[in-house]
PDB file of C-alpha atoms in Angstrom:
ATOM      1  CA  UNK A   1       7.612  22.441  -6.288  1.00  0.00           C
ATOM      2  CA  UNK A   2       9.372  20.622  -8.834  1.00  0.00           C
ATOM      3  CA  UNK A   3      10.274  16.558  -8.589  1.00  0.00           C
ATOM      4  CA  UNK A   4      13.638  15.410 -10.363  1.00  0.00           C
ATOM      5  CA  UNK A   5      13.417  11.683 -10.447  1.00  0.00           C
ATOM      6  CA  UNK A   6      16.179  11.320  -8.026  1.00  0.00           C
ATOM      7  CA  UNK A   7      13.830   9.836  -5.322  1.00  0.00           C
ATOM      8  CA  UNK A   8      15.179  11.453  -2.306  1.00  0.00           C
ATOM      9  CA  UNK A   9      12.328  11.771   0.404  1.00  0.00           C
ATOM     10  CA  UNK A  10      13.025  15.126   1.248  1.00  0.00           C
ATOM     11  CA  UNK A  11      12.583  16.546  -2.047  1.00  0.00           C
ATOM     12  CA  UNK A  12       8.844  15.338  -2.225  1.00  0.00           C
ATOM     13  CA  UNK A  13       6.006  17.454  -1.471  1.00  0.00           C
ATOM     14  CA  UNK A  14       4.881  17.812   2.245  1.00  0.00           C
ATOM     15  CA  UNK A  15       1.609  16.922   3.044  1.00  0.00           C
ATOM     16  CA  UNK A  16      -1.337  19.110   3.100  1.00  0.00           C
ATOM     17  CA  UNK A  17      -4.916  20.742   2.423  1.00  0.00           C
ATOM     18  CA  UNK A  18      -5.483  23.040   0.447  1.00  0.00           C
ATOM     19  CA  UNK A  19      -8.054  25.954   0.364  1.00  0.00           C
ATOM     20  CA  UNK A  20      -9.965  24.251  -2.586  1.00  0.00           C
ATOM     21  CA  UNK A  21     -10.822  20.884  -0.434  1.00  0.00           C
ATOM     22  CA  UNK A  22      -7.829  18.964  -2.446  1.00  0.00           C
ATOM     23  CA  UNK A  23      -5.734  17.155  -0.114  1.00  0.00           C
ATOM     24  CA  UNK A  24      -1.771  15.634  -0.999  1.00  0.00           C
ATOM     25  CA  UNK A  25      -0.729  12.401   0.730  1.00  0.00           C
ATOM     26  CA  UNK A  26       1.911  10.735   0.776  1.00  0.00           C
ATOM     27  CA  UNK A  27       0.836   6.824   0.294  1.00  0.00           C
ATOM     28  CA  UNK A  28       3.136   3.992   1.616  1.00  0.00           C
ATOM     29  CA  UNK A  29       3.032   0.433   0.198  1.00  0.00           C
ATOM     30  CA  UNK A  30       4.911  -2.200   2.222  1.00  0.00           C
ATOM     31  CA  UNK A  31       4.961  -5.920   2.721  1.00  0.00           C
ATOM     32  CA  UNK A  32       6.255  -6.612   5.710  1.00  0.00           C
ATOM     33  CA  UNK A  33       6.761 -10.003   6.372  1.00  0.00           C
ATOM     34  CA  UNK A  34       4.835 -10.581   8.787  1.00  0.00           C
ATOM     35  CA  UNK A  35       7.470  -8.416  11.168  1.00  0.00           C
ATOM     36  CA  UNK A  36       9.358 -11.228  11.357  1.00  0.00           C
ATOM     37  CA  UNK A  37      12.446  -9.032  10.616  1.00  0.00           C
ATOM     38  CA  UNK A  38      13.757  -6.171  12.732  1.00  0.00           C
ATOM     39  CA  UNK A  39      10.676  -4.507  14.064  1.00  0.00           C
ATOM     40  CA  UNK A  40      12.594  -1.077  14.696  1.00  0.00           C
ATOM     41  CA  UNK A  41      13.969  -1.018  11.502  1.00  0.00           C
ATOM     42  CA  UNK A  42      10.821  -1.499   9.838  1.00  0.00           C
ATOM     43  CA  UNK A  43       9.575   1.517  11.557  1.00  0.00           C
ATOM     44  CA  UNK A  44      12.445   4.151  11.002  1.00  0.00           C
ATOM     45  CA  UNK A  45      11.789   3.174   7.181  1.00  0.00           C
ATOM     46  CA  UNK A  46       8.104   4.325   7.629  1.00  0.00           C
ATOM     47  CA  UNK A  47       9.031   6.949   9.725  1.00  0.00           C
ATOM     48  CA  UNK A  48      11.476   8.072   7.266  1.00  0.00           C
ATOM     49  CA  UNK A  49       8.724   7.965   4.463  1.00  0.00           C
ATOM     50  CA  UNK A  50       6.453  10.456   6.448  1.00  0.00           C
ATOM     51  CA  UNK A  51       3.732   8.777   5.434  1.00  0.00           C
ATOM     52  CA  UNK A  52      -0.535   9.805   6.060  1.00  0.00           C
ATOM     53  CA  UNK A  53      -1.492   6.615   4.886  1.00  0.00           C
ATOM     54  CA  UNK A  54       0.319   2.879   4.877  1.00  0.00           C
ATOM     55  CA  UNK A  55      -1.313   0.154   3.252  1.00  0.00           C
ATOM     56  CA  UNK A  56       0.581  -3.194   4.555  1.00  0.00           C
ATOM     57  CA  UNK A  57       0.802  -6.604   3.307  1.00  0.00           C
ATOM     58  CA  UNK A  58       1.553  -9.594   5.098  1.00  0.00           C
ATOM     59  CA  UNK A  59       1.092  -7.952   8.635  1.00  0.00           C
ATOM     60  CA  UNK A  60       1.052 -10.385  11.763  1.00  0.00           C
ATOM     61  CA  UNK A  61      -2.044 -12.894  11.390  1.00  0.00           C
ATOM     62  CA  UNK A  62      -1.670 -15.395  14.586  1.00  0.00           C
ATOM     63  CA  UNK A  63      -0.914 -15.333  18.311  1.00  0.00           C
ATOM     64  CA  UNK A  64      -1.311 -11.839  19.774  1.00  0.00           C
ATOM     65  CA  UNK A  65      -1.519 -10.194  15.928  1.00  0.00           C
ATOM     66  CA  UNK A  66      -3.539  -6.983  17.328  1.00  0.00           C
ATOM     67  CA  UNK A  67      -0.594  -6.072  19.799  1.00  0.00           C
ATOM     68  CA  UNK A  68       1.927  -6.407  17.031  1.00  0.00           C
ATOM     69  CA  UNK A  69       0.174  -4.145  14.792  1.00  0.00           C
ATOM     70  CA  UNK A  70      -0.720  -1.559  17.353  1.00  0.00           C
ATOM     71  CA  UNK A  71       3.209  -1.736  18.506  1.00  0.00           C
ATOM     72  CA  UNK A  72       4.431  -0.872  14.574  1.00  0.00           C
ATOM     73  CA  UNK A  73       1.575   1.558  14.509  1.00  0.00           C
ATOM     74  CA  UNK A  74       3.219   3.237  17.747  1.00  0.00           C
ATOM     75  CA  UNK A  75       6.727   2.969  16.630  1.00  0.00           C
ATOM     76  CA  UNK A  76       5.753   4.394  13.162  1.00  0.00           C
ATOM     77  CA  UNK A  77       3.734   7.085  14.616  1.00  0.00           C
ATOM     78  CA  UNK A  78       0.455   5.754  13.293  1.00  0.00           C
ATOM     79  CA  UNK A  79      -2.665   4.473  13.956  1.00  0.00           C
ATOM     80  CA  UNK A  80      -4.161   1.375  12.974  1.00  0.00           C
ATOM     81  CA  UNK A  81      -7.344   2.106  10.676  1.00  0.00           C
ATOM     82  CA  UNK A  82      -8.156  -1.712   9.649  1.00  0.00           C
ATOM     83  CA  UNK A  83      -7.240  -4.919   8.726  1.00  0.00           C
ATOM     84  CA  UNK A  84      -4.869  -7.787  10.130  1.00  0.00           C
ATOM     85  CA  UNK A  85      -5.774 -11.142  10.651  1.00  0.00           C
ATOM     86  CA  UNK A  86      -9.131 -10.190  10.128  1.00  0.00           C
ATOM     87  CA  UNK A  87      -8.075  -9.483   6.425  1.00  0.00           C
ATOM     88  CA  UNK A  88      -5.713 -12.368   6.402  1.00  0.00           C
ATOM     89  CA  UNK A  89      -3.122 -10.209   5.805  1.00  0.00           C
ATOM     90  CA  UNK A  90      -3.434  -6.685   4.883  1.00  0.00           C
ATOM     91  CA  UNK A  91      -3.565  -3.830   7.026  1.00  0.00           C
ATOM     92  CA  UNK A  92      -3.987  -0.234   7.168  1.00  0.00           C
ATOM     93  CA  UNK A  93      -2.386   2.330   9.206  1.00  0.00           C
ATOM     94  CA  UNK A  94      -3.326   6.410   9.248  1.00  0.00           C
ATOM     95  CA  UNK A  95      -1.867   9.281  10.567  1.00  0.00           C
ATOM     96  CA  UNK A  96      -4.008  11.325  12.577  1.00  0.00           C
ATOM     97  CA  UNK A  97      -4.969  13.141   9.926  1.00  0.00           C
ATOM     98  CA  UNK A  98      -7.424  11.136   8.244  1.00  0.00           C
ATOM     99  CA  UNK A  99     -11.265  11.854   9.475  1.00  0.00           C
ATOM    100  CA  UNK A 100     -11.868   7.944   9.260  1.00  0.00           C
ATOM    101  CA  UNK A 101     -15.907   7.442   7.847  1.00  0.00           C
ATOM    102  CA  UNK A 102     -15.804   3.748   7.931  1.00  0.00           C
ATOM    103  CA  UNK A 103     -13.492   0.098   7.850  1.00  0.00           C
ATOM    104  CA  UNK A 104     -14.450  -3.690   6.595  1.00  0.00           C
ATOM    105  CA  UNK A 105     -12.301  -6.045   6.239  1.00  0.00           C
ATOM    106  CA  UNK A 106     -13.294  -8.499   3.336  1.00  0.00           C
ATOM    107  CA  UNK A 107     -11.781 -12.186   3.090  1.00  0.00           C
ATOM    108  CA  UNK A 108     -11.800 -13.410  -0.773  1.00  0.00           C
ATOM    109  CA  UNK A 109     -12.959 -17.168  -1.675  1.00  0.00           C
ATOM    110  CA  UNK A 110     -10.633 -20.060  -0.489  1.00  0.00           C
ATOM    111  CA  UNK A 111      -9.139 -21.784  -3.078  1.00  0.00           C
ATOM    112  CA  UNK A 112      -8.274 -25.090  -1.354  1.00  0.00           C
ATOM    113  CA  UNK A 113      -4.549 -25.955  -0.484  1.00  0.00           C
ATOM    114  CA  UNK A 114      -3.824 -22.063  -1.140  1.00  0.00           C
ATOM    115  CA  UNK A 115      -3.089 -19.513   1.555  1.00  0.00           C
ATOM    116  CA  UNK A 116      -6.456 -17.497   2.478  1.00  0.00           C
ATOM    117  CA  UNK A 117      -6.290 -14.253   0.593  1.00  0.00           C
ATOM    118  CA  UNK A 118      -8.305 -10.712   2.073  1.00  0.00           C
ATOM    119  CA  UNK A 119      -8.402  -7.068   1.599  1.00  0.00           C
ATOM    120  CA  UNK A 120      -8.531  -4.375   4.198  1.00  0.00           C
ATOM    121  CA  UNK A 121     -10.765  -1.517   3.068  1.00  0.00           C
ATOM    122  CA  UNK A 122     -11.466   1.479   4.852  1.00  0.00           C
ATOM    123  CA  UNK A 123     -12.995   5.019   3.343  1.00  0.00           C
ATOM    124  CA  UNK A 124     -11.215   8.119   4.911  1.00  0.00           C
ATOM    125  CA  UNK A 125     -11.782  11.581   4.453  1.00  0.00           C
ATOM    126  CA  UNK A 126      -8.413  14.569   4.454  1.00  0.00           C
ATOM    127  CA  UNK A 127      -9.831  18.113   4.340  1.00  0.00           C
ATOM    128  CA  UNK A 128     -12.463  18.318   1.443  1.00  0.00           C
ATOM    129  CA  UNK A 129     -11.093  14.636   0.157  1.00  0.00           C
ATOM    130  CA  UNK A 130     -12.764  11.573   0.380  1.00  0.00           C
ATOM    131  CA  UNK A 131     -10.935   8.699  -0.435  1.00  0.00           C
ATOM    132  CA  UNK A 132     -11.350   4.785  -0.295  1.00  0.00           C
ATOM    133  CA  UNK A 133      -8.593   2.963   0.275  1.00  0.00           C
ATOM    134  CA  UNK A 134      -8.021  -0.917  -0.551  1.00  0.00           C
ATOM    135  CA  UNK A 135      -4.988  -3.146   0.893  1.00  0.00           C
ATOM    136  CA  UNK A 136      -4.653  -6.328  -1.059  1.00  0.00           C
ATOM    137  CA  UNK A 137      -1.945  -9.489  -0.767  1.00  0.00           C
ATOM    138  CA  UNK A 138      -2.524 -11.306  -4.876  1.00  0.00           C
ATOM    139  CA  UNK A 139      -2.270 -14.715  -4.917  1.00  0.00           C
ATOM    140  CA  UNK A 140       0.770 -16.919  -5.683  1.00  0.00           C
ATOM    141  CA  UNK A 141      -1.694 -18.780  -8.534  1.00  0.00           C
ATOM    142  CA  UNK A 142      -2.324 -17.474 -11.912  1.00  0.00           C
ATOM    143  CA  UNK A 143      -5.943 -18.413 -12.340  1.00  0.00           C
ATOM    144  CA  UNK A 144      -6.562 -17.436  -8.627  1.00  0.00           C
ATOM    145  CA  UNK A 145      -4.760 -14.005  -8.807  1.00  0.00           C
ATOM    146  CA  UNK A 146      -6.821 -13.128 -11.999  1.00  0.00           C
ATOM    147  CA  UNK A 147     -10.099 -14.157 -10.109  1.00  0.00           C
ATOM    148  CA  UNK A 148      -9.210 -11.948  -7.217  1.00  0.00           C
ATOM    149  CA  UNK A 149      -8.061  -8.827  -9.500  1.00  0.00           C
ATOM    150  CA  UNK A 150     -12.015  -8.758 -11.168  1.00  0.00           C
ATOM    151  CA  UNK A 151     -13.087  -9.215  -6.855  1.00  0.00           C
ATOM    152  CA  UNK A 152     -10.356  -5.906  -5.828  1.00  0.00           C
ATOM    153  CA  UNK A 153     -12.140  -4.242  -8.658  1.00  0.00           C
ATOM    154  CA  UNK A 154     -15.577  -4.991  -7.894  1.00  0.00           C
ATOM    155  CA  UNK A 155     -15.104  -3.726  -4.274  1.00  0.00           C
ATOM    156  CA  UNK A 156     -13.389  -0.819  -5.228  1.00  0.00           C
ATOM    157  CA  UNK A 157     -16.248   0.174  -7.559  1.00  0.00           C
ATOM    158  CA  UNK A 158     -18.855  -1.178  -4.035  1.00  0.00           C
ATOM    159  CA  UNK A 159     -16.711   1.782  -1.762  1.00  0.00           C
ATOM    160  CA  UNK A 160     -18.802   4.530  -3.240  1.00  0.00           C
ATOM    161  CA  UNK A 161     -16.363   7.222  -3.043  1.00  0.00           C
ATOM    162  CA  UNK A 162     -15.269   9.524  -5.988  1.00  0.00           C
ATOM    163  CA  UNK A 163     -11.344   8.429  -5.405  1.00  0.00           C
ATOM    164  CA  UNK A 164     -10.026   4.863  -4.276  1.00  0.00           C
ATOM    165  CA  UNK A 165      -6.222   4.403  -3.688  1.00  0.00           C
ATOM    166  CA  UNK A 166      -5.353   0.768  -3.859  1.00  0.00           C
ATOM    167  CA  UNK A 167      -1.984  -0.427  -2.995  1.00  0.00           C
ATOM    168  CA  UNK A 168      -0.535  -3.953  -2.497  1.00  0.00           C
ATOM    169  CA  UNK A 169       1.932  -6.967  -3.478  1.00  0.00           C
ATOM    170  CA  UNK A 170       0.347  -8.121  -6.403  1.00  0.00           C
ATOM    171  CA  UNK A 171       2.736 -11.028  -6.702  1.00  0.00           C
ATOM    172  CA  UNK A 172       3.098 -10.256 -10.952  1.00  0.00           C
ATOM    173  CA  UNK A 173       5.475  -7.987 -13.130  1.00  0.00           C
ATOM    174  CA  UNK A 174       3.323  -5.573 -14.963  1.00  0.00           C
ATOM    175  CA  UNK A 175       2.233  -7.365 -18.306  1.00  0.00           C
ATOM    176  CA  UNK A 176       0.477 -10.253 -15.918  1.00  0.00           C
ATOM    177  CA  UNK A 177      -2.855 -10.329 -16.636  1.00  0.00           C
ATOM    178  CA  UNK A 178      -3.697  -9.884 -13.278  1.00  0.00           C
ATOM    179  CA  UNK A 179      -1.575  -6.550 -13.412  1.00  0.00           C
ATOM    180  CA  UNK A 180      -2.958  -5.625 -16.856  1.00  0.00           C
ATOM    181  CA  UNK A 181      -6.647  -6.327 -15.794  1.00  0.00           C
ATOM    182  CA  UNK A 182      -6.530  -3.787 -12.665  1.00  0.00           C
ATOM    183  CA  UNK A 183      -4.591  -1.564 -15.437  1.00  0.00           C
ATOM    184  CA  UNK A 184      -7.375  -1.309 -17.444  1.00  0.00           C
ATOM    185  CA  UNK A 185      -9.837   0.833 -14.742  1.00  0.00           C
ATOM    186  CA  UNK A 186      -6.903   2.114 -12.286  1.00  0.00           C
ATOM    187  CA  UNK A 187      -3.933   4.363 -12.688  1.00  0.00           C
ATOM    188  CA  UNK A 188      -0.274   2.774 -12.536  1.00  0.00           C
ATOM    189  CA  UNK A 189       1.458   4.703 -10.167  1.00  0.00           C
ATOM    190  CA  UNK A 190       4.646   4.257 -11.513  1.00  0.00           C
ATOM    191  CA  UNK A 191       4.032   4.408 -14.779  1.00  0.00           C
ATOM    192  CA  UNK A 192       2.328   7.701 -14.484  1.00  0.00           C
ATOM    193  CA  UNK A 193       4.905   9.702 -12.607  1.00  0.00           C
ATOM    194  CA  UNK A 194       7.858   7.401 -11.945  1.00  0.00           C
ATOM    195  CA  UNK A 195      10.160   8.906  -9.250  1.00  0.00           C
ATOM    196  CA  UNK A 196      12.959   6.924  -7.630  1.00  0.00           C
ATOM    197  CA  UNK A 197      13.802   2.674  -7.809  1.00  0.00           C
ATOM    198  CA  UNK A 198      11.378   0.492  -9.856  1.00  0.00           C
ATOM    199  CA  UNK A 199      12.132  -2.631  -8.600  1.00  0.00           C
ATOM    200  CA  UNK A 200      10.420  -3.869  -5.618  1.00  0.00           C
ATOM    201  CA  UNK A 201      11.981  -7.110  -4.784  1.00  0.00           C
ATOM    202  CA  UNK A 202      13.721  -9.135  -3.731  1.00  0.00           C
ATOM    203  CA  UNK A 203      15.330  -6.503  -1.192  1.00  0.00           C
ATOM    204  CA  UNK A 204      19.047  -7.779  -1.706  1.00  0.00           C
ATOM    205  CA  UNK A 205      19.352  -7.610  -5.284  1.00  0.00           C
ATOM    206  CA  UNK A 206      15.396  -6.496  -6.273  1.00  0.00           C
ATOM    207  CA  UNK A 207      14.984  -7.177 -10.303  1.00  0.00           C
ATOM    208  CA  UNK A 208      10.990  -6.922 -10.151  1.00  0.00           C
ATOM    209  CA  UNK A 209       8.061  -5.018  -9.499  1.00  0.00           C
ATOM    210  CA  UNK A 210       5.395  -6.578  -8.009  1.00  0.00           C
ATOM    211  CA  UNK A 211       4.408  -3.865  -5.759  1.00  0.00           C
ATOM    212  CA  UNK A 212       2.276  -1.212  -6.524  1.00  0.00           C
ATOM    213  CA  UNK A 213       0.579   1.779  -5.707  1.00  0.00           C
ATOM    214  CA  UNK A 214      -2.919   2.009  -7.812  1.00  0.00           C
ATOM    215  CA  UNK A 215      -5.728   4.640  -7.749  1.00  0.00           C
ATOM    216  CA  UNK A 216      -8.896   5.882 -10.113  1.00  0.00           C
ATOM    217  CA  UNK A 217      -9.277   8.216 -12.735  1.00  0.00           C
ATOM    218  CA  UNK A 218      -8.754  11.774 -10.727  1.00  0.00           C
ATOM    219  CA  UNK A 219      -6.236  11.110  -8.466  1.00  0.00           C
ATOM    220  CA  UNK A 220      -3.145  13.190  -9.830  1.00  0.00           C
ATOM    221  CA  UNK A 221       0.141  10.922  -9.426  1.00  0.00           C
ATOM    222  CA  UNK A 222       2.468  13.719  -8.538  1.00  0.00           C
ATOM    223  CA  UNK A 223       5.690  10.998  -7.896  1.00  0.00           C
ATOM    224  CA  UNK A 224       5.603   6.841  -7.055  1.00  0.00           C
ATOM    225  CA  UNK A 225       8.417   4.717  -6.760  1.00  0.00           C
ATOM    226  CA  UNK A 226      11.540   3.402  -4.354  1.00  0.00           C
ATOM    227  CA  UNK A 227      12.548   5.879  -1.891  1.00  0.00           C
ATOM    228  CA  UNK A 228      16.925   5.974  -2.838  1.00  0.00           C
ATOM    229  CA  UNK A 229      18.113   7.757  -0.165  1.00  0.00           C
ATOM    230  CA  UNK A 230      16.429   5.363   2.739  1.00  0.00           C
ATOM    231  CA  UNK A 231      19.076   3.648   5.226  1.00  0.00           C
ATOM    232  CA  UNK A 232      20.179   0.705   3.245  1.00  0.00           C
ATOM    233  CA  UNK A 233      20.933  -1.495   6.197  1.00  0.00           C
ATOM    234  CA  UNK A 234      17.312  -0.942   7.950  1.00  0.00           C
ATOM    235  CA  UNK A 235      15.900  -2.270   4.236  1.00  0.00           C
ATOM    236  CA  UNK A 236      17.838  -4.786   4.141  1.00  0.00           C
ATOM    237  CA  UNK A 237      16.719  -5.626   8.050  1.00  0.00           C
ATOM    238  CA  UNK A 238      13.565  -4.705   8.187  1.00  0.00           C
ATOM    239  CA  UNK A 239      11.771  -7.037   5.442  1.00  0.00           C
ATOM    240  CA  UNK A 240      12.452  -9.039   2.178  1.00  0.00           C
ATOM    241  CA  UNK A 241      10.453  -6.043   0.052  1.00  0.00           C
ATOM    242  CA  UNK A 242      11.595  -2.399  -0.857  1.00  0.00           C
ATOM    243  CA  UNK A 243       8.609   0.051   0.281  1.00  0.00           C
ATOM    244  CA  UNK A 244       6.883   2.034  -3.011  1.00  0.00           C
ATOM    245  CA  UNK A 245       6.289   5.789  -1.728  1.00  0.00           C
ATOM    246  CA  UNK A 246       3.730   8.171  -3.685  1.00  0.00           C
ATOM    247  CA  UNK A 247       2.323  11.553  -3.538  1.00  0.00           C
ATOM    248  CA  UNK A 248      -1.014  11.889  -4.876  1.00  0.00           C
ATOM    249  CA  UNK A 249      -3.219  15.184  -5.212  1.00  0.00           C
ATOM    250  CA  UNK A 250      -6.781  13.996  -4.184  1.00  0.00           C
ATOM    251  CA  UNK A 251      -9.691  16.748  -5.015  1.00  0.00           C
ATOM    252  CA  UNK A 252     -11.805  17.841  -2.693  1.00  0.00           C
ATOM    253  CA  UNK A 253     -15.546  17.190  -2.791  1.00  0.00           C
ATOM    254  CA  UNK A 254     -17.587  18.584  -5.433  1.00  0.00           C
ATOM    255  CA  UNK A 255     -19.807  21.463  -4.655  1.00  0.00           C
TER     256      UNK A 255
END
């Protein structure tokens, strides 16, 4: 099936396994604001993005966070895999899919005076495809957000799978060097197979990307980028970021 660049949803690849092991997803990344926005609207834009796997930033961290996450989950017609507070921050949610092998959530080195930073990790398994998967919420702070891009890498190399997908708000335009030291070991979503809006935010007039939707050496981009043809009104609602959709072709194990 071919992909204009047109970013329309329904022109994407459906999910699926195929007879060789491989397995093709459909990966959401989405900071959500802690769902202090319109909670329905935030999940008819998942919904809308089919996704198997979304890898969330900023999800609910205080009172009652573990009922707010398995309510999105519900209304997005998901499960929750990992993260949350526990994470400070990011959190994973799965279709029902994913055959999940194991979660740990991992909270990076407080810098003091600067907002806790974590990842939410989980390794998941789609057919013959075993994937890790890695959340991750940058920091604000140059020097800090550098530190904690060498940290995402070392864990990613620590999950012990053939494939890792890592997705997040990396809070840097591509050129950072936070952005150009994950660069150097991970594939660029967009910049591999760019397929709908760049721009990731801010959601009323968005004129950067700081969002992103990473993965290893392997993993076959087949389109990333800004769903166009989601309802502009529940964007707009829903959160102050623009969700980055991709379709990835993960192989299947080895034999």
């Amino acid at each position: 099936m071919a992909i204009s660049a047109n970013g329309a949803v329904g022109e994407l690849p459906n999910s699926r396994t195929d007879p060789d092991g491989s397995a093709v997803l459909r990966i959401l990344s989405y900071n959500v604001r802690s769902m202090r926005d319109d909670e329905d609207a935030l999940a008819r834009v998942i919904r809308a993005c089919a996704p198997d796997l979304v890898l969330v930033q900023e999800a609910p961290r205080f009172f009652r966070w573990r009922k707010h996450a398995a309510r999105l989950a519900a209304k997005s017609e998901l499960v929750v895999l990992s993260g949350g507070a526990t994470a400070a921050g990011p959190l994973l949610l799965c279709s029902l899919r994913a055959t999940v092998e194991r979660t740990e959530d991992v909270l990076l080195p407080l810098t003091p005076g600067l907002h806790r930073r974590g990842l939410a990790t989980a390794v998941v398994r789609f057919g013959g495809a075993r994937i890790g998967l890695v959340s991750c919420h940058l920091s604000l702070q140059e020097e800090e957000r550098h530190a904690q891009a060498g940290l995402l890498l070392d864990r990613v190399a620590a999950l012990g799978t053939p494939y890792v997908i890592v997705a997040g708000d990396l809070n840097e335009r591509p050129g950072g060097r936070a952005w150009t030291r994950l660069t150097k070991e991970l594939q660029d979503g967009w910049a591999t197979a760019p397929w709908g809006g760049e721009q990731t935010w801010p959601v009323t007039a968005p004129d950067r990307r700081i969002d992103a939707v990473l993965a290893t050496p392997g993993v076959e981009f087949l389109a990333c980028g800004v769903p166009r043809d989601l309802d502009a009104r529940d964007l707009r609602t829903a959160t102050d970021h623009l969700p980055v959709l991709a379709v990835v072709r993960v192989p299947g194990a080895r034999v």
